[in-house]
Coordinates of C-alpha atoms in Angstrom, one line a residue:
Chain A
X1 CA 15.3 -72.5 -15.2
X2 CA 14.0 -69.1 -15.8
X3 CA 11.7 -69.6 -12.5
X4 CA 15.2 -70.1 -10.7
X5 CA 17.4 -66.7 -12.1
X6 CA 14.1 -64.8 -11.4
X7 CA 14.2 -66.3 -7.8
X8 CA 17.4 -65.4 -7.2
X9 CA 16.9 -61.7 -8.3
X10 CA 14.7 -61.5 -6.5
X11 CA 16.7 -63.3 -3.2
X12 CA 19.5 -60.4 -4.2
X13 CA 17.4 -57.7 -4.2
X14 CA 16.0 -58.1 -1.0
X15 CA 19.1 -58.8 0.1
X16 CA 20.6 -55.5 -1.5
X17 CA 18.1 -53.4 0.3
X18 CA 18.6 -54.9 3.7
X19 CA 22.4 -54.6 3.7
X20 CA 22.1 -50.7 2.6
X21 CA 19.6 -50.1 5.2
X22 CA 22.1 -52.0 7.5
X23 CA 24.6 -49.6 6.4
X24 CA 22.6 -46.8 6.4
X25 CA 22.0 -47.7 10.2
X26 CA 25.9 -48.2 11.2
X27 CA 26.9 -44.7 9.2
X28 CA 24.0 -43.0 10.8
X29 CA 25.3 -44.8 14.7
X30 CA 29.1 -43.6 13.9
X31 CA 27.7 -40.4 13.3
X32 CA 25.6 -40.3 16.3
X33 CA 27.8 -41.9 18.8
X34 CA 31.2 -40.8 17.5
X35 CA 30.8 -37.9 15.8
X36 CA 33.8 -35.9 17.7
X37 CA 35.9 -38.5 17.2
X38 CA 34.6 -38.5 13.9
X39 CA 35.1 -35.0 13.2
X40 CA 39.0 -35.2 14.7
X41 CA 39.9 -37.8 12.1
X42 CA 38.5 -36.2 9.1
X43 CA 40.1 -32.9 10.3
X44 CA 43.3 -34.4 8.0
X45 CA 40.6 -35.8 5.5
X46 CA 39.2 -32.9 4.6
X47 CA 42.2 -31.0 3.7
X48 CA 42.8 -33.4 1.0
X49 CA 39.1 -33.8 -0.4
X50 CA 36.8 -31.9 1.4
X51 CA 35.3 -29.8 -1.3
X52 CA 31.3 -31.2 -1.3
X53 CA 31.2 -31.4 2.0
X54 CA 32.7 -28.0 2.0
X55 CA 29.6 -26.3 -0.1
X56 CA 27.4 -28.4 2.2
X57 CA 27.9 -27.4 5.7
X58 CA 28.7 -23.6 4.2
X59 CA 25.3 -23.7 3.1
X60 CA 23.9 -25.3 5.9
X61 CA 25.5 -22.5 7.9
X62 CA 24.2 -19.6 5.5
X63 CA 20.7 -20.9 6.2
X64 CA 20.3 -21.3 9.7
X65 CA 21.8 -17.7 9.9
X66 CA 18.7 -17.0 8.0
X67 CA 16.7 -19.2 9.5
X68 CA 17.3 -18.4 13.4
X69 CA 17.1 -21.5 14.1
X70 CA 20.5 -23.8 15.8
X71 CA 20.2 -27.8 15.4
X72 CA 22.2 -29.1 17.7
X73 CA 21.4 -32.3 17.3
X74 CA 19.9 -35.0 14.8
X75 CA 18.5 -38.3 14.7
X76 CA 16.9 -40.0 12.1
X77 CA 15.4 -43.4 12.1
X78 CA 14.4 -45.0 8.4
X79 CA 11.1 -47.3 10.0
X80 CA 10.2 -47.5 6.5
X81 CA 11.4 -47.3 3.2
X82 CA 10.0 -48.8 -0.1
X83 CA 9.7 -47.5 -3.6
X84 CA 6.9 -45.6 -3.4
X85 CA 6.4 -45.0 0.3
X86 CA 9.0 -43.5 3.4
X87 CA 8.5 -43.5 7.0
X88 CA 11.0 -41.7 9.5
X89 CA 10.8 -40.7 13.4
X90 CA 13.1 -37.7 13.7
X91 CA 13.9 -35.7 16.9
X92 CA 16.0 -32.2 16.5
X93 CA 17.1 -30.3 19.3
X94 CA 18.1 -26.8 19.2
X95 CA 18.1 -23.3 19.7
X96 CA 16.5 -19.8 18.3
X97 CA 18.8 -17.2 20.1
X98 CA 17.9 -18.4 24.5
X99 CA 14.5 -20.2 23.6
X100 CA 15.4 -24.0 23.6
X101 CA 13.3 -26.6 21.4
X102 CA 13.5 -30.2 21.4
X103 CA 10.9 -31.8 19.3
X104 CA 10.0 -35.3 17.7
X105 CA 8.2 -36.5 15.5
X106 CA 7.1 -39.0 12.7
X107 CA 6.8 -38.2 9.1
X108 CA 5.6 -39.9 6.1
X109 CA 6.1 -39.1 2.1
X110 CA 4.2 -41.3 -0.3
X111 CA 5.2 -41.3 -3.8
X112 CA 1.4 -41.2 -5.7
X113 CA 1.7 -40.9 -10.0
X114 CA 2.8 -37.6 -10.0
X115 CA 2.8 -35.4 -6.4
X116 CA 5.0 -36.1 -3.6
X117 CA 2.7 -36.0 -0.4
X118 CA 4.5 -36.1 2.4
X119 CA 2.9 -35.3 6.4
X120 CA 4.3 -35.3 10.2
X121 CA 2.2 -37.8 11.5
X122 CA 3.3 -37.4 15.6
X123 CA 4.9 -34.7 17.0
X124 CA 6.2 -34.3 20.3
X125 CA 7.7 -30.6 22.0
X126 CA 8.9 -29.7 24.4
X127 CA 10.4 -26.0 25.4
X128 CA 12.9 -24.3 28.3
X129 CA 13.3 -21.1 29.0
X130 CA 12.1 -18.5 31.4
X131 CA 10.2 -17.0 28.4
X132 CA 8.1 -20.0 27.4
X133 CA 4.9 -19.1 30.5
X134 CA 2.5 -18.6 28.7
X135 CA 3.4 -20.9 25.7
X136 CA 2.2 -24.3 26.9
X137 CA -2.2 -23.3 24.9
X138 CA 0.2 -22.9 22.2
X139 CA 2.5 -26.1 22.6
X140 CA -1.0 -28.6 23.0
X141 CA -2.6 -27.2 19.8
X142 CA 0.0 -27.2 18.1
X143 CA 1.1 -30.7 18.6
X144 CA -2.2 -31.4 18.3
X145 CA -2.8 -30.6 14.7
X146 CA 1.3 -31.4 13.9
X147 CA 1.5 -27.6 12.7
X148 CA 5.0 -27.9 13.1
X149 CA 6.2 -25.7 10.9
X150 CA 3.4 -22.7 12.3
X151 CA 5.5 -24.3 15.5
X152 CA 9.0 -22.9 14.2
X153 CA 7.5 -20.2 12.4
X154 CA 6.0 -18.5 15.9
X155 CA 8.7 -19.5 17.9
X156 CA 11.2 -17.5 15.6
X157 CA 8.5 -14.2 15.8
X158 CA 8.0 -14.7 19.6
X159 CA 12.1 -14.9 20.2
X160 CA 12.7 -12.1 18.6
X161 CA 9.9 -10.2 20.7
X162 CA 11.7 -12.0 23.7
X163 CA 14.6 -10.7 22.4
X164 CA 13.6 -7.0 21.9
X165 CA 12.1 -7.6 25.2
X166 CA 15.6 -8.0 27.3
X167 CA 17.5 -5.9 25.0
X168 CA 14.8 -2.6 26.6
X169 CA 14.8 -3.4 30.4
X170 CA 18.7 -4.7 30.6
X171 CA 19.4 -1.4 29.0
X172 CA 17.4 0.7 31.7
X173 CA 18.6 -1.0 34.2
X174 CA 22.3 0.3 32.9
X175 CA 21.7 3.3 32.8
X176 CA 19.6 4.0 36.0
X177 CA 20.8 1.3 38.6
X178 CA 19.4 2.8 41.2
X179 CA 15.8 3.2 40.4
X180 CA 14.8 0.0 38.1
X181 CA 15.4 -3.0 39.6
X182 CA 14.7 -6.6 37.7
X183 CA 13.9 -9.0 40.6
X184 CA 13.1 -11.8 38.2
X185 CA 15.7 -10.8 35.9
X186 CA 16.7 -9.5 32.6
X187 CA 14.6 -12.5 30.6
X188 CA 11.7 -12.3 32.5
X189 CA 8.6 -9.7 32.6
X190 CA 8.9 -8.1 35.1
X191 CA 10.6 -4.4 35.6
X192 CA 10.4 -2.4 38.6
X193 CA 11.2 1.6 39.0
X194 CA 11.9 2.4 42.2
X195 CA 13.6 6.2 43.8
X196 CA 15.2 5.6 47.1
X197 CA 14.2 9.0 48.1
X198 CA 10.5 7.5 47.4
X199 CA 10.5 4.3 49.1
X200 CA 6.5 2.2 49.5
X201 CA 5.9 4.5 45.5
X202 CA 6.7 1.9 43.2
X203 CA 5.4 1.5 39.2
X204 CA 5.8 -2.2 37.6
X205 CA 5.2 -2.5 34.6
X206 CA 4.6 -6.2 33.2
X207 CA 5.6 -6.6 29.3
X208 CA 4.1 -9.0 28.1
X209 CA 4.0 -11.1 25.4
X210 CA 0.9 -13.6 24.2
X211 CA 1.0 -16.3 21.9
X212 CA -2.7 -17.2 20.4
X213 CA -3.4 -20.4 19.7
X214 CA -3.1 -19.9 15.6
X215 CA 0.8 -18.7 16.1
X216 CA 0.5 -14.2 16.7
X217 CA 2.6 -13.2 18.9
X218 CA 2.0 -9.5 20.4
X219 CA 3.7 -8.1 23.0
X220 CA 1.7 -6.1 25.2
X221 CA 3.0 -3.0 27.6
X222 CA 1.1 -3.6 31.2
X223 CA 1.5 -0.1 34.5
X224 CA 1.0 -0.7 37.3
X225 CA 1.3 1.5 40.7
X226 CA 1.3 1.3 44.4
X227 CA 1.3 3.6 47.2
X228 CA 0.8 3.9 50.8
X229 CA -2.4 4.5 51.8
X230 CA -1.2 7.4 53.4
X231 CA 0.0 8.8 50.5
X232 CA -2.7 9.1 48.7
X233 CA -4.9 11.4 50.3
X234 CA -2.6 13.5 48.4
X235 CA -3.5 12.1 44.9
X236 CA -5.9 14.6 43.8
X237 CA -5.5 14.7 40.5
X238 CA -5.9 10.1 40.9
X239 CA -3.4 9.3 39.2
X240 CA -3.7 5.6 41.3
X241 CA -7.1 5.3 38.8
X242 CA -5.8 6.4 35.4
X243 CA -2.0 6.2 35.7
X244 CA -2.3 3.1 34.1
X245 CA -4.3 4.1 30.9
X246 CA -2.3 6.9 31.1
X247 CA 0.7 4.7 30.2
X248 CA -0.9 3.0 27.0
X249 CA -1.7 6.4 25.6
X250 CA 2.2 7.2 26.3
X251 CA 2.8 4.1 24.7
X252 CA 0.7 4.9 21.7
X253 CA 2.3 8.3 20.5
X254 CA 6.2 7.3 21.9
X255 CA 6.4 3.7 21.5
X256 CA 7.6 1.4 23.9
X257 CA 11.6 2.4 25.3
X258 CA 10.5 6.3 24.7
X259 CA 7.0 5.6 27.2
X260 CA 9.7 3.7 30.2
X261 CA 12.3 6.2 29.7
X262 CA 10.3 8.7 30.7
X263 CA 8.4 7.0 33.2
X264 CA 12.1 6.5 35.2
X265 CA 12.9 10.4 34.6
X266 CA 9.7 11.2 36.6
X267 CA 11.3 9.7 39.5
X268 CA 14.8 10.9 38.9
X269 CA 14.3 14.1 40.8
Chain B
X1 CA -3.9 -85.7 -61.1
X2 CA -3.5 -87.6 -57.5
X3 CA 0.0 -87.6 -57.8
X4 CA -0.1 -83.9 -58.1
X5 CA -2.3 -83.0 -55.9
X6 CA -0.9 -85.2 -53.0
X7 CA 2.0 -83.3 -53.4
X8 CA -0.5 -80.0 -53.4
X9 CA -1.7 -81.7 -50.1
X10 CA 1.5 -82.5 -49.1
X11 CA 2.9 -79.6 -49.3
X12 CA 1.0 -77.1 -47.9
X13 CA 0.4 -79.6 -44.8
X14 CA 4.1 -79.3 -45.1
X15 CA 3.7 -75.5 -46.1
X16 CA 2.0 -75.0 -42.4
X17 CA 4.6 -77.6 -40.1
X18 CA 7.1 -75.1 -41.6
X19 CA 5.3 -72.2 -40.5
X20 CA 4.8 -73.8 -37.2
X21 CA 8.8 -74.9 -36.6
X22 CA 9.7 -71.6 -37.3
X23 CA 7.3 -69.8 -34.5
X24 CA 8.5 -71.9 -32.2
X25 CA 11.5 -71.6 -33.1
X26 CA 10.6 -67.6 -33.0
X27 CA 9.8 -68.8 -29.0
X28 CA 12.3 -70.5 -28.7
X29 CA 14.8 -67.3 -29.1
X30 CA 12.6 -65.0 -27.3
X31 CA 13.1 -67.5 -24.3
X32 CA 16.7 -68.1 -25.2
X33 CA 17.4 -64.7 -25.0
X34 CA 14.9 -63.9 -21.9
X35 CA 16.5 -66.4 -20.2
X36 CA 20.3 -64.1 -21.0
X37 CA 19.1 -61.1 -20.2
X38 CA 18.3 -63.2 -16.8
X39 CA 21.4 -64.4 -16.3
X40 CA 23.0 -60.4 -17.0
X41 CA 21.0 -59.1 -14.4
X42 CA 21.6 -61.6 -11.4
X43 CA 25.0 -61.5 -12.2
X44 CA 25.1 -57.7 -12.7
X45 CA 22.5 -58.3 -8.7
X46 CA 25.1 -60.8 -7.9
X47 CA 28.4 -57.9 -7.8
X48 CA 26.0 -54.8 -6.7
X49 CA 25.5 -57.0 -3.2
X50 CA 29.2 -58.2 -3.0
X51 CA 30.6 -54.4 -2.9
X52 CA 27.6 -53.6 -0.9
X53 CA 29.0 -56.6 1.1
X54 CA 31.8 -54.9 1.3
X55 CA 30.9 -51.8 2.3
X56 CA 29.5 -52.9 4.7
X57 CA 31.8 -54.9 6.5
X58 CA 33.7 -51.8 6.4
X59 CA 31.5 -49.3 8.4
X60 CA 31.2 -52.2 10.4
X61 CA 34.4 -52.5 11.4
X62 CA 34.7 -48.5 11.6
X63 CA 32.1 -48.8 14.2
X64 CA 33.6 -51.4 16.2
X65 CA 36.9 -49.3 16.4
X66 CA 35.9 -46.1 17.1
X67 CA 33.4 -47.9 19.8
X68 CA 36.2 -49.2 21.6
X69 CA 38.2 -46.1 20.5
X70 CA 40.8 -47.6 18.9
X71 CA 43.7 -45.5 16.7
X72 CA 41.8 -45.9 12.8
X73 CA 45.9 -46.0 11.5
X74 CA 47.3 -49.9 12.2
X75 CA 48.5 -52.8 10.8
X76 CA 45.2 -54.8 9.4
X77 CA 44.9 -51.0 7.9
X78 CA 46.7 -51.8 5.5
X79 CA 47.0 -49.1 2.5
X80 CA 43.4 -50.4 0.8
X81 CA 41.8 -50.5 3.6
X82 CA 42.3 -47.3 4.8
X83 CA 41.0 -45.9 2.1
X84 CA 37.6 -48.1 2.1
X85 CA 37.7 -46.4 5.6
X86 CA 38.4 -42.3 5.1
X87 CA 35.7 -43.0 2.5
X88 CA 33.1 -44.3 5.3
X89 CA 33.4 -41.5 7.1
X90 CA 33.2 -39.2 3.5
X91 CA 29.7 -40.9 3.1
X92 CA 29.0 -40.6 7.3
X93 CA 29.8 -36.9 7.3
X94 CA 27.6 -36.2 4.6
X95 CA 24.7 -37.9 5.4
X96 CA 24.7 -36.3 8.9
X97 CA 24.7 -32.5 6.7
X98 CA 22.5 -34.5 4.3
X99 CA 19.4 -35.5 7.8
X100 CA 20.8 -31.8 8.5
X101 CA 19.8 -30.1 5.7
X102 CA 16.6 -32.5 5.3
X103 CA 15.3 -31.5 8.8
X104 CA 15.8 -27.4 8.2
X105 CA 13.6 -28.2 5.3
X106 CA 10.5 -30.1 7.4
X107 CA 10.5 -27.7 10.1
X108 CA 9.7 -25.0 7.6
X109 CA 13.3 -23.3 6.4
X110 CA 13.9 -21.4 3.9
X111 CA 16.2 -23.4 1.6
X112 CA 18.9 -20.9 -0.5
X113 CA 20.9 -22.5 -3.7
X114 CA 23.5 -19.9 -4.6
X115 CA 23.8 -19.8 -8.9
X116 CA 25.7 -18.3 -11.5
X117 CA 28.1 -18.1 -9.7
X118 CA 27.2 -16.4 -6.8
X119 CA 26.0 -13.2 -9.0
X120 CA 22.4 -15.0 -8.5
X121 CA 20.2 -16.8 -4.4
X122 CA 17.5 -19.4 -5.2
X123 CA 15.4 -19.2 -2.2
X124 CA 12.6 -21.6 -1.4
X125 CA 10.0 -21.4 0.6
X126 CA 8.1 -24.4 1.2
X127 CA 4.7 -24.1 2.9
X128 CA 3.1 -26.3 5.0
X129 CA -0.6 -26.4 7.1
X130 CA -1.1 -28.6 9.7
X131 CA 1.2 -31.1 8.7
X132 CA 0.8 -31.9 5.7
X133 CA 3.2 -30.1 3.1
X134 CA 1.8 -28.4 0.1
X135 CA 3.1 -25.8 -2.2
X136 CA 6.9 -24.7 -2.4
X137 CA 7.2 -21.8 -4.0
X138 CA 10.8 -20.4 -5.3
X139 CA 12.1 -16.6 -5.7
X140 CA 15.8 -15.9 -7.9
X141 CA 17.5 -13.2 -6.7
X142 CA 19.8 -11.1 -8.6
X143 CA 22.7 -10.0 -6.1
X144 CA 24.8 -7.9 -9.1
X145 CA 24.1 -4.5 -8.1
X146 CA 21.3 -4.7 -5.9
X147 CA 18.7 -7.5 -4.4
X148 CA 16.5 -7.4 -6.8
X149 CA 14.2 -10.4 -7.7
X150 CA 14.2 -12.0 -11.3
X151 CA 12.2 -14.6 -11.6
X152 CA 9.4 -16.0 -9.2
X153 CA 6.6 -19.2 -9.0
X154 CA 4.2 -17.0 -7.1
X155 CA 0.4 -16.1 -8.0
X156 CA 0.6 -12.4 -9.8
X157 CA -2.3 -11.3 -6.8
X158 CA 0.0 -11.8 -3.6
X159 CA 1.2 -8.1 -3.0
X160 CA 5.6 -9.5 -3.7
X161 CA 5.8 -6.1 -5.2
X162 CA 4.9 -4.4 -1.9
X163 CA 6.9 -6.6 0.5
X164 CA 9.6 -5.9 -1.4
X165 CA 9.7 -2.4 -1.9
X166 CA 9.5 -2.6 2.5
X167 CA 11.8 -4.6 3.2
X168 CA 14.4 -5.7 0.3
X169 CA 17.0 -3.8 0.4
X170 CA 17.2 -3.2 4.7
X171 CA 16.2 -6.1 6.4
X172 CA 16.9 -9.7 4.2
X173 CA 15.5 -11.7 7.3
X174 CA 12.7 -9.8 7.3
X175 CA 12.1 -9.9 4.0
X176 CA 11.8 -13.7 4.0
X177 CA 10.1 -13.8 7.5
X178 CA 7.0 -11.7 5.4
X179 CA 6.9 -13.8 2.9
X180 CA 7.2 -17.8 4.3
X181 CA 4.2 -15.7 6.8
X182 CA 2.2 -15.0 4.3
X183 CA 2.8 -17.7 2.1
X184 CA 1.9 -20.1 3.9
X185 CA -0.8 -18.1 5.5
X186 CA -2.0 -18.1 0.8
X187 CA -1.4 -22.6 1.1
X188 CA -3.5 -22.6 4.2
X189 CA -6.9 -21.1 3.1
X190 CA -6.1 -23.0 -0.3
X191 CA -6.0 -26.0 1.4
X192 CA -9.2 -25.3 3.9
X193 CA -10.9 -24.2 0.2
X194 CA -9.9 -27.9 -0.7
X195 CA -10.8 -29.4 2.8
X196 CA -14.5 -27.8 2.2
X197 CA -14.7 -29.2 -1.1
X198 CA -13.4 -32.7 -0.1
X199 CA -15.1 -33.4 3.9
X200 CA -18.4 -31.1 4.1
X201 CA -21.2 -32.2 1.8
X202 CA -23.6 -30.4 2.0
X203 CA -21.7 -26.9 1.8
X204 CA -21.3 -25.3 -1.4
X205 CA -18.0 -23.3 -2.6
X206 CA -19.9 -20.8 -4.6
X207 CA -16.7 -17.8 -4.7
X208 CA -13.1 -17.8 -4.1
X209 CA -10.4 -16.2 -5.3
X210 CA -6.7 -16.6 -6.3
X211 CA -5.2 -15.6 -2.8
X212 CA -8.2 -16.9 -0.6
X213 CA -9.0 -13.7 1.1
X214 CA -12.9 -13.9 0.4
X215 CA -15.0 -16.8 -0.2
X216 CA -18.7 -17.3 -1.1
X217 CA -20.0 -20.9 1.0
X218 CA -24.1 -21.2 0.3
X219 CA -24.9 -23.4 3.1
X220 CA -28.0 -25.4 4.2
X221 CA -29.6 -24.2 8.0
X222 CA -31.3 -26.8 9.5
X223 CA -34.7 -25.9 10.8
X224 CA -38.3 -27.5 9.8
X225 CA -38.1 -26.4 5.9
X226 CA -34.0 -26.1 4.5
X227 CA -33.3 -22.8 3.9
X228 CA -30.2 -22.1 1.6
X229 CA -27.4 -19.8 3.3
X230 CA -25.3 -18.1 1.9
X231 CA -22.2 -17.0 3.6
X232 CA -19.3 -14.7 3.1
X233 CA -16.2 -15.1 4.3
X234 CA -13.3 -11.8 4.3
X235 CA -9.9 -12.2 5.3
X236 CA -8.7 -9.2 5.3
X237 CA -5.6 -9.7 7.0
X238 CA -3.4 -11.9 4.3
X239 CA -0.8 -13.3 6.7
X240 CA -3.1 -15.5 8.7
X241 CA -5.4 -18.3 7.6
X242 CA -8.8 -17.4 9.3
X243 CA -11.7 -15.1 8.4
X244 CA -11.9 -11.1 9.5
X245 CA -15.2 -11.3 8.9
X246 CA -18.6 -13.1 8.3
X247 CA -21.6 -11.9 6.6
X248 CA -24.4 -14.1 6.8
X249 CA -27.2 -14.1 3.9
X250 CA -30.6 -15.9 4.4
X251 CA -34.5 -15.5 2.4
X252 CA -36.7 -13.4 4.4
X253 CA -33.9 -12.8 6.9
X254 CA -31.8 -9.0 7.9
X255 CA -28.3 -9.8 6.0
X256 CA -26.2 -9.5 9.5
X257 CA -23.3 -8.8 9.9
X258 CA -20.8 -9.8 12.5
X259 CA -16.2 -9.2 13.1
X260 CA -14.8 -12.3 14.5
X261 CA -13.0 -11.6 17.1
X262 CA -10.7 -13.7 19.5
X263 CA -11.5 -14.4 23.2
X264 CA -9.2 -17.3 24.5
X265 CA -9.2 -20.2 23.1
X266 CA -12.2 -19.9 20.8
X267 CA -13.4 -17.9 18.6
X268 CA -16.5 -15.7 18.2
X269 CA -18.6 -13.6 16.1
X270 CA -20.0 -10.5 17.6
X271 CA -22.1 -8.2 15.9
X272 CA -20.9 -4.7 14.6
X273 CA -23.2 -3.1 17.3
X274 CA -23.8 -4.3 20.2
X275 CA -20.9 -7.1 22.2
X276 CA -24.0 -10.3 21.6
X277 CA -21.3 -13.1 21.2
X278 CA -22.3 -16.7 18.7
X279 CA -19.7 -19.0 19.3
X280 CA -18.8 -20.4 16.0
X281 CA -16.0 -23.4 16.5
X282 CA -13.7 -23.2 13.7

């Protein structure tokens, strides 16, 4: 008699778990595939009882602004859920200022006595943007070590340095349109300074933003001078040879913007 | 006399039998109590199962309608049914928001919670190293006049005040970023020491400190006679989890001091005076 009840209880518990999982999956499906429609329908419902949702939403918005990372897509799939263990697969897509990313990873959570152990077990990263030319070594390393949080910390810093570069380049192009050119766009690492009165002589600034394997972001600027061979005879002060070193000293003393401005002014005669 | 004995025996036996019956009766009582309990539990679970089944059915209908692009308000969705539908939609929305929040935390974002009706805010920093999530540090910021740190559980040796002095008033975002970077580095260094103790038997951790920026290790050098080698690692940059200086001592040898520099995709230790590099894989 007892056994019969015990069996029924176990069966019911399993059924409940299954139904809850089914409900969760269906709800997620609805939001994933038909999020727009859902949002429209919910607008009216919101007015009646937005309450808790509004609060979570505004909190999310604040956190996004502070974090600098915007998630446009968030797909979650629960692979295993029991009392002590949770395994989920997540696919996130979004952007950090103008840099786009897509990550797919798996997270395992195990409840052990008084501690919750959580770890990333798989990681795939796709980044998109002109700036990511030299990013691939770092990305491979992060995929190997599964260091998801390092990826985003580095991405944030990297995007800030890229933004600084873009703004500086754009500023100078707008201020001196005859002299400054950005052959690969304002998001690239190249800026060429050339005076229309002195063809054949150009100063190219390479503003590289290097990312080490440990996620250390280091911008570095280099100057490349070009002069036609005939002009070199006149180069008694050996500017061609020493120009890039002089530029490094200038950077240390005046900083990036003032140094570039100084260079531009020399050809604006 | 005999009758008295008989009576007494009967009495004792009878007493024993009565006790036995009483004991079994208790067992019966327990049994029937347990049975009642199981019965009640089964009833509760049955009710719960039915409720969840009903909710799941509503959700399935909702999914069907939305997939086929049908209107959600129709005759079939009578008053009661429509409210159920609305509830399901809200649950879906709530679930998505929760997922987004969780995703934000998993990628290492800061968690901000408003407390005391906007007078203060709690910030949580989740740390992780190579995919393993480690400690969470919390900080409460008082917002009444200027932004001030009121409470936190960050170790006292951590230079929190100097970071606060630098950025807290001027650039909140930079303050949080610096803190996140340094706290993660601290958690990473700490974890590396733990891993060293757990995984590498031939190395003994002699000394470490709260910030884990000085590490003294006793290693055993592989040679004909195994020699004890004392390694001191200094982590000059607190925002990183790799050492900047290494010092190696061994009996009968000169003390060697190295600076750690990065070369392409590996780390080298190079002597201060000349650039003799020895490759160390970390």
